[in-house]
Short mmCIF file of N, CA, C and O in Angstrom, two decimals:
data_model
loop_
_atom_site.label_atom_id
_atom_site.label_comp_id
_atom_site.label_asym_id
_atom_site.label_seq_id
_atom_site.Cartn_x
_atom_site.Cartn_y
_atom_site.Cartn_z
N UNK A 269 28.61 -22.93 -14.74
CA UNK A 269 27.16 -22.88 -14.66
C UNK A 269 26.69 -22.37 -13.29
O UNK A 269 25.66 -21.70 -13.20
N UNK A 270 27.45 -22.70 -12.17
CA UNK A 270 26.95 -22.62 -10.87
C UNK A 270 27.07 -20.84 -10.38
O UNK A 270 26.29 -20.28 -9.61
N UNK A 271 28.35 -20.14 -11.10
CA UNK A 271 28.71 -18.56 -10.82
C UNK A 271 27.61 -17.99 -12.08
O UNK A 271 27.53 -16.76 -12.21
N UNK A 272 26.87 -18.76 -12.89
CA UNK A 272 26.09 -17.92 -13.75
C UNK A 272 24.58 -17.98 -12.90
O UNK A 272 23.90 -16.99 -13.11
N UNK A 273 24.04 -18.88 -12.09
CA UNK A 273 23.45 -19.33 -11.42
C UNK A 273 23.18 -17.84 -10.65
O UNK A 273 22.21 -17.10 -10.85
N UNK A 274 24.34 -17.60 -9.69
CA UNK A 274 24.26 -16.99 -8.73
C UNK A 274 24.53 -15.91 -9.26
O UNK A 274 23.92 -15.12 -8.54
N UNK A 275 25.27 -15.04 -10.40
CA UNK A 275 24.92 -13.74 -11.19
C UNK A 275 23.33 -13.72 -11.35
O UNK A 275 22.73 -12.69 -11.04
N UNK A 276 22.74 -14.66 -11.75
CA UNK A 276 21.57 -14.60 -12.63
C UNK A 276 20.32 -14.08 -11.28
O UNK A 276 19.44 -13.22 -11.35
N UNK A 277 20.73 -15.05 -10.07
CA UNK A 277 19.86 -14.91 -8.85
C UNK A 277 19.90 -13.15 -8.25
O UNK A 277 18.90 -12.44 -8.14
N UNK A 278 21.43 -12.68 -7.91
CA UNK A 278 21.50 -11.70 -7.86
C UNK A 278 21.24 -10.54 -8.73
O UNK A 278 20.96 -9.53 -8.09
N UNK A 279 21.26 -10.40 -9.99
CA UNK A 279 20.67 -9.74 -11.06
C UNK A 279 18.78 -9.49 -10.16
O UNK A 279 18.27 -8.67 -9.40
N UNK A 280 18.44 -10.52 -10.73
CA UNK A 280 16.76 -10.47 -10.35
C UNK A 280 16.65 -10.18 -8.76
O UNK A 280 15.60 -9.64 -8.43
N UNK A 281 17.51 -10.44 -7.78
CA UNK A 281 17.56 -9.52 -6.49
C UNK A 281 17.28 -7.77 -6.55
O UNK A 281 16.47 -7.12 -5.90
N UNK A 282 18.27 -7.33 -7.56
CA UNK A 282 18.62 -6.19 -7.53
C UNK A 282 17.23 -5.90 -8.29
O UNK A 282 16.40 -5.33 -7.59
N UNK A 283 16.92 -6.14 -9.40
CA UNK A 283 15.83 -5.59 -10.06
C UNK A 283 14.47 -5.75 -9.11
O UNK A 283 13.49 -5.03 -9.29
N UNK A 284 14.51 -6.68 -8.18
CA UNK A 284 12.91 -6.85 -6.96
C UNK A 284 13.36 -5.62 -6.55
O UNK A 284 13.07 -4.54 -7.06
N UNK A 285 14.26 -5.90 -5.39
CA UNK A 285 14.91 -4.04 -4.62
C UNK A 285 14.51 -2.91 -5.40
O UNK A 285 13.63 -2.16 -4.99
N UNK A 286 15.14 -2.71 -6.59
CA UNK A 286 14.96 -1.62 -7.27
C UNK A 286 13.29 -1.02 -7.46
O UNK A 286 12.88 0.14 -7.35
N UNK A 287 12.49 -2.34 -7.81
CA UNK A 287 11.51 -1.80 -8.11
C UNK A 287 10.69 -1.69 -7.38
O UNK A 287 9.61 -1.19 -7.67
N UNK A 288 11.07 -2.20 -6.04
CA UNK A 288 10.03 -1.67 -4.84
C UNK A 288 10.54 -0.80 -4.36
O UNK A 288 9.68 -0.06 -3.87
N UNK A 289 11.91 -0.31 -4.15
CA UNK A 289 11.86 1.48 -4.16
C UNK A 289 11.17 1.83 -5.26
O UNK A 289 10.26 1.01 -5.23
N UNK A 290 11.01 2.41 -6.09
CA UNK A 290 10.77 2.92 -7.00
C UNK A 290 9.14 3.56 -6.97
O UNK A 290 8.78 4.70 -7.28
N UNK A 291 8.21 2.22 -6.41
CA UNK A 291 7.25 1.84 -5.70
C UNK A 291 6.47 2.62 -4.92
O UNK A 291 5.37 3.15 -5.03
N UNK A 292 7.66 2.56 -3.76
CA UNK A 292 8.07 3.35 -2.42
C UNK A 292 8.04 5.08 -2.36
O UNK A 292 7.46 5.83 -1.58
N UNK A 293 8.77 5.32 -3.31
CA UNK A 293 9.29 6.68 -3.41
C UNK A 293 8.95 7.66 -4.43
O UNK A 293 9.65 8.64 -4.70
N UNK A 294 7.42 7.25 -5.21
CA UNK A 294 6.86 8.14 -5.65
C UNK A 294 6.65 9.10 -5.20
O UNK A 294 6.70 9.13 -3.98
N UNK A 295 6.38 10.09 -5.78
CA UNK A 295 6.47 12.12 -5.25
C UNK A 295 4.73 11.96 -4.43
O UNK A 295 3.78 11.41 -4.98
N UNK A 296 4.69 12.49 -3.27
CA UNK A 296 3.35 12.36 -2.54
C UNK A 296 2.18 13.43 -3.62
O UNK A 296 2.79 14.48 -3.81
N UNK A 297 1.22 13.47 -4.11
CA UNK A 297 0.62 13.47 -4.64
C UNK A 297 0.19 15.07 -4.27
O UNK A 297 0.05 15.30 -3.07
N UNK A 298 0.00 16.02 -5.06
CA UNK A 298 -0.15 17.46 -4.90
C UNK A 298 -1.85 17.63 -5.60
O UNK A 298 -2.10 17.44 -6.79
N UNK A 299 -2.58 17.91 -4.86
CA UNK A 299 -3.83 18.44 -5.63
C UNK A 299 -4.29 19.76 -4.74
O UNK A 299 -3.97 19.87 -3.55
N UNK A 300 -4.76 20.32 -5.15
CA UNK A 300 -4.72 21.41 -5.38
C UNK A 300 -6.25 21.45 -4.24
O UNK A 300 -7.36 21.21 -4.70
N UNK A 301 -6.06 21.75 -2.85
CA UNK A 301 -6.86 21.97 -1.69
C UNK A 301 -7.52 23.06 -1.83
O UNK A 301 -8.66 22.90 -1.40
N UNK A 302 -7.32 24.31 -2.30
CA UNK A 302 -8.60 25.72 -2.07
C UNK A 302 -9.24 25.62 -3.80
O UNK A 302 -10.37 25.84 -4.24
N UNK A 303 -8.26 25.29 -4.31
CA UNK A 303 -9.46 24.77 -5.53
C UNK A 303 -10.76 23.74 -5.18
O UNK A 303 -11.89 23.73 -5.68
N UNK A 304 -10.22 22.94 -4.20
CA UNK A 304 -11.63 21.84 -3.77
C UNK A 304 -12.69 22.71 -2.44
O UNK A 304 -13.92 22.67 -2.37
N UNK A 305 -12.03 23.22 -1.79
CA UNK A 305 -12.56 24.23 -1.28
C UNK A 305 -13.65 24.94 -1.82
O UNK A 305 -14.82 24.72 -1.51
N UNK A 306 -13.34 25.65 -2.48
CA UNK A 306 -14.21 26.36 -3.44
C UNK A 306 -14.94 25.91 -4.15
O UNK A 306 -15.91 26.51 -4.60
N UNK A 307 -14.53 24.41 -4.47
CA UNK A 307 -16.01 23.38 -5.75
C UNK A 307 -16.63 23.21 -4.17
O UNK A 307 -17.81 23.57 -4.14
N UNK A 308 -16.31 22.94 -3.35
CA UNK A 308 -17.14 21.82 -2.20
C UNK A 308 -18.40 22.51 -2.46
O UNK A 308 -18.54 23.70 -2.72
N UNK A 309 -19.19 21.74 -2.36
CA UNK A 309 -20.90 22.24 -2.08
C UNK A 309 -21.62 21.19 -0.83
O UNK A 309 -22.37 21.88 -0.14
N UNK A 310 -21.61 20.50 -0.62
CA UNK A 310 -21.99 19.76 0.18
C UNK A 310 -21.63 19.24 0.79
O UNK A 310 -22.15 19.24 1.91
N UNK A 311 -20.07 18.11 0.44
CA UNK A 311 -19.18 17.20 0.59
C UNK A 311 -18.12 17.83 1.70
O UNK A 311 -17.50 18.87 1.51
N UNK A 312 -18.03 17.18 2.64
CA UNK A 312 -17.28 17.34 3.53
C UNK A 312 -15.91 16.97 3.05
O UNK A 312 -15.89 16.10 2.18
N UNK A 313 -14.53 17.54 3.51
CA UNK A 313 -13.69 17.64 2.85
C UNK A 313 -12.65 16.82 3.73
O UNK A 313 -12.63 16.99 4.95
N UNK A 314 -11.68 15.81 3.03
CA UNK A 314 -10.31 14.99 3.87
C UNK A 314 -9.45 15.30 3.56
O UNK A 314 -8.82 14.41 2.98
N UNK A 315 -8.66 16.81 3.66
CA UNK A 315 -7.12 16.97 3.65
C UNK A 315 -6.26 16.39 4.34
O UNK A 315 -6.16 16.62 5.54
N UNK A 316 -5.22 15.22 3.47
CA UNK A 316 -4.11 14.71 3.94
C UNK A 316 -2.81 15.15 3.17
O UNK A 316 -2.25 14.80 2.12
N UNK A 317 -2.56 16.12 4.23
CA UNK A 317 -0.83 16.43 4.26
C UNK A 317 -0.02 15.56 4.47
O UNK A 317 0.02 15.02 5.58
N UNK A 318 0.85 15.20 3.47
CA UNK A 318 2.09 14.26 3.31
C UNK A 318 3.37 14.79 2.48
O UNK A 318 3.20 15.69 1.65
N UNK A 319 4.75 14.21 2.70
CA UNK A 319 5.61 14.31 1.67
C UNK A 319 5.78 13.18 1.14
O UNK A 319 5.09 12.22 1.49
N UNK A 320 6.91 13.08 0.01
CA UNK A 320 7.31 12.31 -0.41
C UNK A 320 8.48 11.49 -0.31
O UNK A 320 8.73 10.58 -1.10
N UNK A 321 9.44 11.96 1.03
CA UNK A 321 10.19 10.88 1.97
C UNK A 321 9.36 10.35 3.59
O UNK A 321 9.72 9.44 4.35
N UNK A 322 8.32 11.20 3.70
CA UNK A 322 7.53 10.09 4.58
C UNK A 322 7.35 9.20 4.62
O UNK A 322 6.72 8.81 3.64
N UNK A 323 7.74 8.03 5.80
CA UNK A 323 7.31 6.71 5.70
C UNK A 323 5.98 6.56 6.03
O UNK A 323 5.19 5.96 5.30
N UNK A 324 5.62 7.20 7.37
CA UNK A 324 4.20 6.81 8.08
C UNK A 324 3.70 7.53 6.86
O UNK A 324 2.67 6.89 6.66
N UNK A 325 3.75 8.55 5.78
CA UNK A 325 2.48 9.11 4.54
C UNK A 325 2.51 7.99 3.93
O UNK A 325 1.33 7.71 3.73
N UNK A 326 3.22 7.09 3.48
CA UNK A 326 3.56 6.11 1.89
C UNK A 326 2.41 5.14 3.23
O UNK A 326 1.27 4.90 2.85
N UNK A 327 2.76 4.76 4.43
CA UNK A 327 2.31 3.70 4.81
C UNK A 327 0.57 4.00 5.17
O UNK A 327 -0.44 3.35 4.93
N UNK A 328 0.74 4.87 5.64
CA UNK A 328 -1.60 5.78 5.51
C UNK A 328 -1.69 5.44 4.11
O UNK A 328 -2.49 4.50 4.09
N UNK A 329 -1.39 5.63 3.18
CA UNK A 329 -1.67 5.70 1.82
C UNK A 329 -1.71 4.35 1.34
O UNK A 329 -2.85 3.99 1.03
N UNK A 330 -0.68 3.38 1.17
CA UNK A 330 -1.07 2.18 1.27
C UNK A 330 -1.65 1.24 2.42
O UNK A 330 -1.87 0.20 1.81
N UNK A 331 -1.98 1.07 3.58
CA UNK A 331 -2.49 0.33 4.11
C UNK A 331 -3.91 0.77 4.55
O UNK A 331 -4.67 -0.14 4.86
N UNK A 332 -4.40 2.18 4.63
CA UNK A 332 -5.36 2.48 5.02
C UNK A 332 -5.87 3.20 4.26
O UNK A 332 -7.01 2.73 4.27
N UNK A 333 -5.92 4.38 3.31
CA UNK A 333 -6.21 4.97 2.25
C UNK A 333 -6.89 3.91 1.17
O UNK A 333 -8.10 3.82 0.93
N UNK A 334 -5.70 3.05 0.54
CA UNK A 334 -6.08 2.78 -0.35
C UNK A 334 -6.92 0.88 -0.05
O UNK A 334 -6.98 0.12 -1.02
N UNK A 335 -7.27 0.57 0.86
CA UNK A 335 -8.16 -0.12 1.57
C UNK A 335 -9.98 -0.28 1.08
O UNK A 335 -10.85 0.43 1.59
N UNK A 336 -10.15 -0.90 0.48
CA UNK A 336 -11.17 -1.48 -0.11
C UNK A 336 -12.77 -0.28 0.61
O UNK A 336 -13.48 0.54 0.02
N UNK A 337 -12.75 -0.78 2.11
CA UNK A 337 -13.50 -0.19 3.07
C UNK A 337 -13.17 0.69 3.14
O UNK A 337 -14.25 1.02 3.62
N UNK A 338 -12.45 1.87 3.13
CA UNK A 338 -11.94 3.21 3.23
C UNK A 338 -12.47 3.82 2.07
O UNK A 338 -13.13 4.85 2.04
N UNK A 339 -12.02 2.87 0.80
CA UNK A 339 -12.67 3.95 -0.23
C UNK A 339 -13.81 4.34 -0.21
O UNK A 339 -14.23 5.47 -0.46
N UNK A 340 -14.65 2.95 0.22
CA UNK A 340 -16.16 2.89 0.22
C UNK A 340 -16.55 4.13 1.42
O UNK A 340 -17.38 4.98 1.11
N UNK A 341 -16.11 4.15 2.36
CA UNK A 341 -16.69 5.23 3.19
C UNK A 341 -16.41 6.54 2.94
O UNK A 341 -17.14 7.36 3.49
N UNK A 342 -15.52 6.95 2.24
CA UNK A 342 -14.61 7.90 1.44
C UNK A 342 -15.10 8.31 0.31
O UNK A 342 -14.22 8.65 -0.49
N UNK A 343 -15.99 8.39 0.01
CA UNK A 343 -17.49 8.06 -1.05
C UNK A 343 -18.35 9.30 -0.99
O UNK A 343 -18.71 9.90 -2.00
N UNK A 344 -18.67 9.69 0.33
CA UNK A 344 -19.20 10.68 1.05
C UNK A 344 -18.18 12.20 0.93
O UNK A 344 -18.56 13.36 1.06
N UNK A 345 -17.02 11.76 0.69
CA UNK A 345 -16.09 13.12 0.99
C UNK A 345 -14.74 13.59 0.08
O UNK A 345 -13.75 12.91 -0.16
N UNK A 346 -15.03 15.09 -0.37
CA UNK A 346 -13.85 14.90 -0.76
C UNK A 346 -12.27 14.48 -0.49
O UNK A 346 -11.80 14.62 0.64
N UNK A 347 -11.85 14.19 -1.06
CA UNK A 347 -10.36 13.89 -0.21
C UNK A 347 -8.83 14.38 -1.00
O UNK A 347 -8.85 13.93 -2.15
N UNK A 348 -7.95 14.90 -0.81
CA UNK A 348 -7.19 15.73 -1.34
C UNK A 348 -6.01 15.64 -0.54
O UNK A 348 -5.90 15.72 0.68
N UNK A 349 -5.10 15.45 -1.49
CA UNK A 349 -3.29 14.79 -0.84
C UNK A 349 -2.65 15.89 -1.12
O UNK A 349 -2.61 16.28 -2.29
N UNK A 350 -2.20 16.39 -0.37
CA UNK A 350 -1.90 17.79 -0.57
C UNK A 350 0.12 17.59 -0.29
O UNK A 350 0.54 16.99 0.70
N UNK A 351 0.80 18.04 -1.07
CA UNK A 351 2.25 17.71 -0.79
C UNK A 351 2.73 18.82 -0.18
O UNK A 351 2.97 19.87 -0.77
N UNK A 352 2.90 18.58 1.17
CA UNK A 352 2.95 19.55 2.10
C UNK A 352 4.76 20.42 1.69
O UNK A 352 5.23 21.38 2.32
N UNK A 353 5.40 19.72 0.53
CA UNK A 353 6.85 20.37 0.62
C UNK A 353 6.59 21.37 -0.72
O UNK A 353 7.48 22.08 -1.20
N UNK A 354 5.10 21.31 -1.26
CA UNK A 354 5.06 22.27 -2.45
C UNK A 354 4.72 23.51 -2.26
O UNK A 354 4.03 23.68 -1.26
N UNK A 355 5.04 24.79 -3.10
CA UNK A 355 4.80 25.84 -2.23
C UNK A 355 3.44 26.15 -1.67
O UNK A 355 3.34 26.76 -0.61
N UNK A 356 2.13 25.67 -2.49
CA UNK A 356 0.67 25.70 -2.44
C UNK A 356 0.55 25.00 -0.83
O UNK A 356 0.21 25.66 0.14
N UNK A 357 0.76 24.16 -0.80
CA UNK A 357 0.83 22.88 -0.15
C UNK A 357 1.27 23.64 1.66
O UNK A 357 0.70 23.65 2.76
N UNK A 358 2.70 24.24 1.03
CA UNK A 358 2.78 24.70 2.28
C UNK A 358 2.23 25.69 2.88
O UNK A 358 2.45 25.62 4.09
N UNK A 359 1.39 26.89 2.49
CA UNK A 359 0.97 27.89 2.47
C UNK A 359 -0.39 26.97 3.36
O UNK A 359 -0.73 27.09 4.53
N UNK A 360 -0.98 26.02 2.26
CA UNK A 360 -1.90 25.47 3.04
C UNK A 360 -1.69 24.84 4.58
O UNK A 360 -2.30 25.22 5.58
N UNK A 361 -0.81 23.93 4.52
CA UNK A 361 -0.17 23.33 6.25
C UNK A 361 0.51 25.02 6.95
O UNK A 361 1.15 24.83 7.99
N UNK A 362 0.48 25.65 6.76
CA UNK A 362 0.24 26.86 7.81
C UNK A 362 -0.78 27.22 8.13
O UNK A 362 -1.17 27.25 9.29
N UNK A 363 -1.39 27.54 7.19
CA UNK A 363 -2.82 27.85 7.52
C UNK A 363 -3.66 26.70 8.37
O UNK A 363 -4.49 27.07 9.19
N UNK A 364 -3.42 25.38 8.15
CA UNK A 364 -4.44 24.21 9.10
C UNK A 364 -3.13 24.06 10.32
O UNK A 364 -3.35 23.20 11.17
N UNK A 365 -2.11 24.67 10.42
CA UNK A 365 -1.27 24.41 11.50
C UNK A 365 -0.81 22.91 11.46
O UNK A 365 -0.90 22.15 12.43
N UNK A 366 -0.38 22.60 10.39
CA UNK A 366 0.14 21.11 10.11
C UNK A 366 1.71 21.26 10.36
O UNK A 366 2.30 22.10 9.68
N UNK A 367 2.57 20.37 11.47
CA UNK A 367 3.49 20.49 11.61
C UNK A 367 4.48 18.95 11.36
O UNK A 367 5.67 18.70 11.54
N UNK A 368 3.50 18.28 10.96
CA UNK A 368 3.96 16.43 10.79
C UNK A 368 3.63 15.86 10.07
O UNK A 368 2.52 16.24 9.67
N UNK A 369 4.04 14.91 9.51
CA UNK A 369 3.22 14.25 8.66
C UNK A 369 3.24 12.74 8.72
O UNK A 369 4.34 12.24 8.97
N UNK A 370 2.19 11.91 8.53
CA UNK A 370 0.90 12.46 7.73
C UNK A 370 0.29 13.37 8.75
O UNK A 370 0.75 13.23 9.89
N UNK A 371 -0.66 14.28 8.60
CA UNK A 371 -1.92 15.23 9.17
C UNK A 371 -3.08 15.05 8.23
O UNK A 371 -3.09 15.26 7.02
N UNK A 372 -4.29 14.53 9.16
CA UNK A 372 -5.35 14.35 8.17
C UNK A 372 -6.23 15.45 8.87
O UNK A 372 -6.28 15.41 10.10
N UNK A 373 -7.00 16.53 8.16
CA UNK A 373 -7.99 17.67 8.42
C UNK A 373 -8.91 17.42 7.74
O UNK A 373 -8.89 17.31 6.51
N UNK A 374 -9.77 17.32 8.43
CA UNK A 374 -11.65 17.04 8.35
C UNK A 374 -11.81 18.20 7.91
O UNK A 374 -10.96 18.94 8.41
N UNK A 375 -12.68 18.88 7.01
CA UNK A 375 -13.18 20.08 7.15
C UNK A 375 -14.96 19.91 6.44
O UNK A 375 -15.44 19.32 5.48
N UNK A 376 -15.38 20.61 7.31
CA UNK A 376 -16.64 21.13 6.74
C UNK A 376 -16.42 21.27 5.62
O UNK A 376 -15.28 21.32 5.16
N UNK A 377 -18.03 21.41 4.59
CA UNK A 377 -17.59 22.06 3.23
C UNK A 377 -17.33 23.05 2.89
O UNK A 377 -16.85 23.32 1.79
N UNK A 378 -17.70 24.09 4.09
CA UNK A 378 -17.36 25.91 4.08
C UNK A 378 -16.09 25.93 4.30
O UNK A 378 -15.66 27.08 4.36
N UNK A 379 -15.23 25.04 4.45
CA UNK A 379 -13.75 25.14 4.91
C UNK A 379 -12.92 25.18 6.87
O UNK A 379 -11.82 25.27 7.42
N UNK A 380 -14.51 25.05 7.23
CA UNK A 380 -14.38 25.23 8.60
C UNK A 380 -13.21 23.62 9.35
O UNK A 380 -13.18 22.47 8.93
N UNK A 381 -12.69 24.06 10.14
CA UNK A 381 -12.07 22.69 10.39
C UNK A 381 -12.68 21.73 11.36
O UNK A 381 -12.37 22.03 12.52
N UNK A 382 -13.55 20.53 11.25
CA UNK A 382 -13.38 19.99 12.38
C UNK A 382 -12.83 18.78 13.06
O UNK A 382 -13.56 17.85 13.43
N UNK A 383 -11.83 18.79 13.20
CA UNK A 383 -10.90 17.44 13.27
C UNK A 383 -9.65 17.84 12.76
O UNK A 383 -9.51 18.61 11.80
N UNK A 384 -8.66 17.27 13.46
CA UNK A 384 -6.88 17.51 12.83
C UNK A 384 -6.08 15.94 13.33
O UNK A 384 -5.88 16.12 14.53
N UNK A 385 -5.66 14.81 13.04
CA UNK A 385 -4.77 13.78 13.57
C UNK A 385 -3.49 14.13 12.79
O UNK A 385 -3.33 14.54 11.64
N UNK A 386 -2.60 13.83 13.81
CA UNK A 386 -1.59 13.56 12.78
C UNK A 386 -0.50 12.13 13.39
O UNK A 386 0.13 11.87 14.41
N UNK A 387 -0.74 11.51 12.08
CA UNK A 387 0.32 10.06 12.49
C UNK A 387 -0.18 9.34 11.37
O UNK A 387 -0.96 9.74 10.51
N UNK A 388 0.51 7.90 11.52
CA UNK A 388 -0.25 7.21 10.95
C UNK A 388 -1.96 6.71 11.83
O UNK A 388 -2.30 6.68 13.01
N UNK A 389 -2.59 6.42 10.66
CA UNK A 389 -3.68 5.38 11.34
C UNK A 389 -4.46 4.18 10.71
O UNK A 389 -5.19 4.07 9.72
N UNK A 390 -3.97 3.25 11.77
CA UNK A 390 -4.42 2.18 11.04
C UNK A 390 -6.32 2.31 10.25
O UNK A 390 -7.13 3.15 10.64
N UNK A 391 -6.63 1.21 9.09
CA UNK A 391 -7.80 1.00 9.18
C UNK A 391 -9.08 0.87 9.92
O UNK A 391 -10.18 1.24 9.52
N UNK A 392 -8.79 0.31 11.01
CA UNK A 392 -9.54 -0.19 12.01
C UNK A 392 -9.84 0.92 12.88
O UNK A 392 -11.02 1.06 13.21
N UNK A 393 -8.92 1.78 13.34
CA UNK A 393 -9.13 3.12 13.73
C UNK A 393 -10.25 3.97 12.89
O UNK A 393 -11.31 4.47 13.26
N UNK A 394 -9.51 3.93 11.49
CA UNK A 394 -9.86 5.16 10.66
C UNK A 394 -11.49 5.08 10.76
O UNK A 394 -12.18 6.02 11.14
N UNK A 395 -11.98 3.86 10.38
CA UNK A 395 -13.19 3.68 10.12
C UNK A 395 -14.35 3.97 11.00
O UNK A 395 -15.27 4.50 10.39
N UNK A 396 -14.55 3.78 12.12
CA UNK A 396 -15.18 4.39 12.96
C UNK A 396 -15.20 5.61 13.44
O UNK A 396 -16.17 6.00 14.08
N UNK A 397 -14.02 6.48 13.17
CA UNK A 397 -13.78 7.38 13.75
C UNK A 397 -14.19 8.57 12.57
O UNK A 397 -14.55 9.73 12.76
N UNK A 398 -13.99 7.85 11.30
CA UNK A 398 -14.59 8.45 10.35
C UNK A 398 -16.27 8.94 10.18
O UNK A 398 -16.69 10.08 9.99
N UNK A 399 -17.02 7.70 10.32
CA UNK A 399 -18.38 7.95 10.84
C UNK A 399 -18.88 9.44 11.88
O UNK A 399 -19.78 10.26 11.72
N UNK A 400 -17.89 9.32 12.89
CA UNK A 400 -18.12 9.77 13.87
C UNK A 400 -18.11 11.43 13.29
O UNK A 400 -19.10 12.12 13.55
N UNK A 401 -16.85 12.10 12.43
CA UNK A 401 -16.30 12.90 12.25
C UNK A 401 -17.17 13.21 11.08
O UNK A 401 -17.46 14.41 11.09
N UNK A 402 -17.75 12.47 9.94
CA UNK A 402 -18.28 12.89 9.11
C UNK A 402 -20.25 13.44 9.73
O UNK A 402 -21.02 13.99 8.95
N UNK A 403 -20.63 13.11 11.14
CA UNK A 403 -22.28 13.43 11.32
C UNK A 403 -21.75 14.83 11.81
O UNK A 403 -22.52 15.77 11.64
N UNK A 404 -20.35 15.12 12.48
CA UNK A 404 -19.72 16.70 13.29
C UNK A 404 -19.57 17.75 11.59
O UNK A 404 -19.87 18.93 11.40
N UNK A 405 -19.09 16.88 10.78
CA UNK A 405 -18.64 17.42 9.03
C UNK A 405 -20.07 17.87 8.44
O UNK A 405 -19.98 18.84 7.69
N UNK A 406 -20.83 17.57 8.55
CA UNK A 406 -22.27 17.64 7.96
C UNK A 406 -23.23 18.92 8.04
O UNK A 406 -23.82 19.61 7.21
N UNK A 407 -23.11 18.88 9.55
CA UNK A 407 -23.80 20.12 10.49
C UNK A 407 -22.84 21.19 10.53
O UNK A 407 -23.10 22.22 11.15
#
């Protein structure tokens, strides 16, 4: 009973592990940036270049992206995950001079750029700095 015990514990080990890779290592999300380009009419635009073995992209994406308050300010703008290892993707990170990832690019809605970070950034950062970047996005 006691070696079925400890099969049984390790079994459900392996299946937690497993499924938080799994989690983890979804393909970074490809949408399609000069297509939004071209809808933009008003909306100031948030290109974030990421892959899909990035840690600091998986960790912007869950801790600050997908953040209650982020969405809400994120409301105002388009925003577009662009998978910087696809060929679209890369064509685009040449063109904004993206050499890391994550890279987040502000752009006007004409496509103009104003703003480039690249790293992670926490919430607490993002949010103010967002304000700031979206009254420069506007004009």
């Amino acid at each position: 009973m006691k070696g079925m015990t400890r099969w049984l514990l390790f079994g459900l080990a392996v299946v937690a592990i497993v499924g938080a890779m799994t989690r983890r290592s979804s393909a970074w999300e490809n949408q399609d940036l000069q297509a939004t380009l071209t809808a933009a009419k008003t909306k100031p635009i948030l290109a974030v270049f990421g892959t899909s073995w990035c840690h600091y992209c998986k960790q912007l994406d869950e801790e600050t992206l997908s953040d209650s308050d982020v969405k809400a300010a994120l409301q105002n703008w388009e925003v577009v995950k662009v998978d910087a290892e696809s060929t679209e993707g890369r064509k685009m990170a040449e063109k904004y001079g993206v050499s890391g990832f994550p890279t987040l690019v502000f752009l006007k809605p004409n496509g103009d750029v104003v703003q480039a970070a690249s790293g992670f950034v926490p919430k607490e950062v993002f949010l103010p700095a967002l304000g700031k970047i979206y009254t420069k996005a506007k004009h």
